[in-house]
Amino acid sequence: AEFPAAARWDAKLALQYQRREGRTVLARREHCGPLRVQRDLYPEGVATCHTIIVHPPGGIAGGDALAIEASLEAGNAALLTTPGAGKWYRSSGPMARQSLQFEVGAGAVLEWLPQETIVFDGALGETAATVRLAGDGVYMGWDITCFGRAASGERYASGNWRTRTELLRDGHRLWLEQGRIAGSDALFDSPVGLAGHGVCGTLLAAAPLWNGYDGAEAAVLLAACRAVPTGEGSLSGITRLPGLMVARWLGDDAEDARRYFTALWMLLRPALKRSAATPPRIWAT
């Protein structure tokens, strides 16, 4: 059902990370509406700040508009995640929106690793993400989308879902993807669409390592990523582009998708960030 206007939320969270005496510090946080930083943690030392972002209402309803911005100055490292799945509820009219704007300075590393998004039957949603990299900045990020609630036997039979993702380095576009899928769209069952599956995901890893095609380290890393098990009944594929690696996953279980992307991330991180992968503690709760 549509939520009354008073129950809809406009929320914004703006984060700025600075480097102070070898430590990445969340130097500025501004918010309005129900978006907050739950904790900033240092489970792997002071060079990388883990930030847990929470949306207290627990879900996104028709008419809601959420915006998250993060800016990393040169040489910083931050990992952003969420404590639980994002839920997009049914709407009888208004579109709900979420915007991500990330700025990554030279030598900085930003990891955007949220838990899955569940799109309820009847949801009207739009997501847009823009990542701007400077110099040799690195970005690793994923999104996992569940259409309907499979555990309840719910399919995404009505509604409309739109998505847009853009990556740029020094103003030059590395990646632009736009998509739209409606409830009961033929793409859900088409072999060139979701092929009957209800969960899909994409991981993007942008780094100078992927420039050129003759680097031995990049070739070994790519082969290792392609050898990661996909999971029973699921499909995956990995593509290397100039300056970017793209991994896709298609299946029916969000936990399988998280395991697959986490395994890729644990391979990618030592090569792209020069430090071992330390999974956020919140994932284990």
Short mmCIF file of N, CA and C in Angstrom, two decimals, residues 2 6 18 26 35 53-54 58 60 77-78 94-95 109 147 157 169 187 197 201 251 253 266 268 275 282 284:
data_model
loop_
_atom_site.label_atom_id
_atom_site.label_comp_id
_atom_site.label_asym_id
_atom_site.label_seq_id
_atom_site.Cartn_x
_atom_site.Cartn_y
_atom_site.Cartn_z
N GLU A 2 0.32 2.31 -0.54
CA GLU A 2 1.07 3.57 -0.56
C GLU A 2 1.13 4.15 0.84
N ALA A 6 3.33 11.98 5.10
CA ALA A 6 4.07 12.25 6.34
C ALA A 6 5.00 11.11 6.71
N GLN A 18 39.58 11.76 5.74
CA GLN A 18 40.87 12.43 5.61
C GLN A 18 41.95 11.55 6.24
N LEU A 26 37.20 9.42 9.61
CA LEU A 26 35.93 9.95 9.14
C LEU A 26 35.80 11.36 9.74
N LEU A 35 19.20 8.41 7.95
CA LEU A 35 20.42 7.74 7.50
C LEU A 35 21.50 8.10 8.50
N ILE A 53 26.67 1.76 7.72
CA ILE A 53 25.61 2.72 7.43
C ILE A 53 24.26 2.07 7.70
N VAL A 54 23.42 2.77 8.47
CA VAL A 54 22.11 2.21 8.81
C VAL A 54 20.99 3.14 8.34
N GLY A 58 14.27 0.68 8.30
CA GLY A 58 14.38 -0.73 7.93
C GLY A 58 13.97 -1.05 6.52
N ILE A 60 12.56 0.86 2.41
CA ILE A 60 12.32 2.03 1.57
C ILE A 60 10.93 1.91 0.98
N ALA A 77 41.62 5.02 2.87
CA ALA A 77 40.97 3.74 2.57
C ALA A 77 39.75 3.60 3.46
N ALA A 78 38.60 3.31 2.86
CA ALA A 78 37.36 3.14 3.61
C ALA A 78 36.56 2.00 3.03
N PRO A 94 3.93 6.38 -5.94
CA PRO A 94 5.19 7.13 -5.96
C PRO A 94 6.40 6.22 -6.15
N MET A 95 7.37 6.72 -6.89
CA MET A 95 8.65 6.02 -7.07
C MET A 95 9.55 6.30 -5.87
N VAL A 109 41.39 4.08 -1.66
CA VAL A 109 40.65 2.86 -1.96
C VAL A 109 39.29 2.93 -1.27
N PHE A 147 14.63 -10.22 -6.54
CA PHE A 147 13.31 -9.81 -7.01
C PHE A 147 12.26 -10.70 -6.39
N ALA A 157 5.86 -9.79 -9.44
CA ALA A 157 4.84 -9.90 -10.48
C ALA A 157 4.36 -8.54 -10.99
N ARG A 169 37.13 7.78 -14.41
CA ARG A 169 38.48 8.03 -13.90
C ARG A 169 39.03 9.27 -14.59
N LEU A 187 11.81 -10.79 -19.52
CA LEU A 187 13.23 -10.96 -19.23
C LEU A 187 13.48 -11.88 -18.03
N HIS A 197 15.68 -17.16 -12.89
CA HIS A 197 16.24 -16.93 -11.56
C HIS A 197 15.69 -15.64 -10.95
N GLY A 201 23.46 -10.26 -9.41
CA GLY A 201 24.44 -9.40 -8.77
C GLY A 201 25.56 -9.01 -9.71
N GLY A 251 21.30 -16.40 -9.89
CA GLY A 251 20.87 -17.61 -9.20
C GLY A 251 19.60 -17.35 -8.40
N ASP A 253 19.63 -17.68 -4.61
CA ASP A 253 19.91 -17.57 -3.17
C ASP A 253 20.90 -16.43 -2.94
N MET A 266 38.06 -11.34 -1.72
CA MET A 266 39.22 -11.78 -0.95
C MET A 266 40.42 -12.07 -1.86
N LEU A 268 40.75 -10.30 -4.88
CA LEU A 268 41.07 -9.02 -5.50
C LEU A 268 41.79 -8.07 -4.55
N SER A 275 46.59 -5.30 0.70
CA SER A 275 46.35 -5.76 2.07
C SER A 275 45.34 -6.89 2.04
N ILE A 282 30.19 -7.11 11.18
CA ILE A 282 28.74 -7.08 11.14
C ILE A 282 28.17 -8.18 10.27
N ALA A 284 28.90 -11.20 10.35
CA ALA A 284 28.81 -12.45 11.13
C ALA A 284 27.73 -12.40 12.19
#
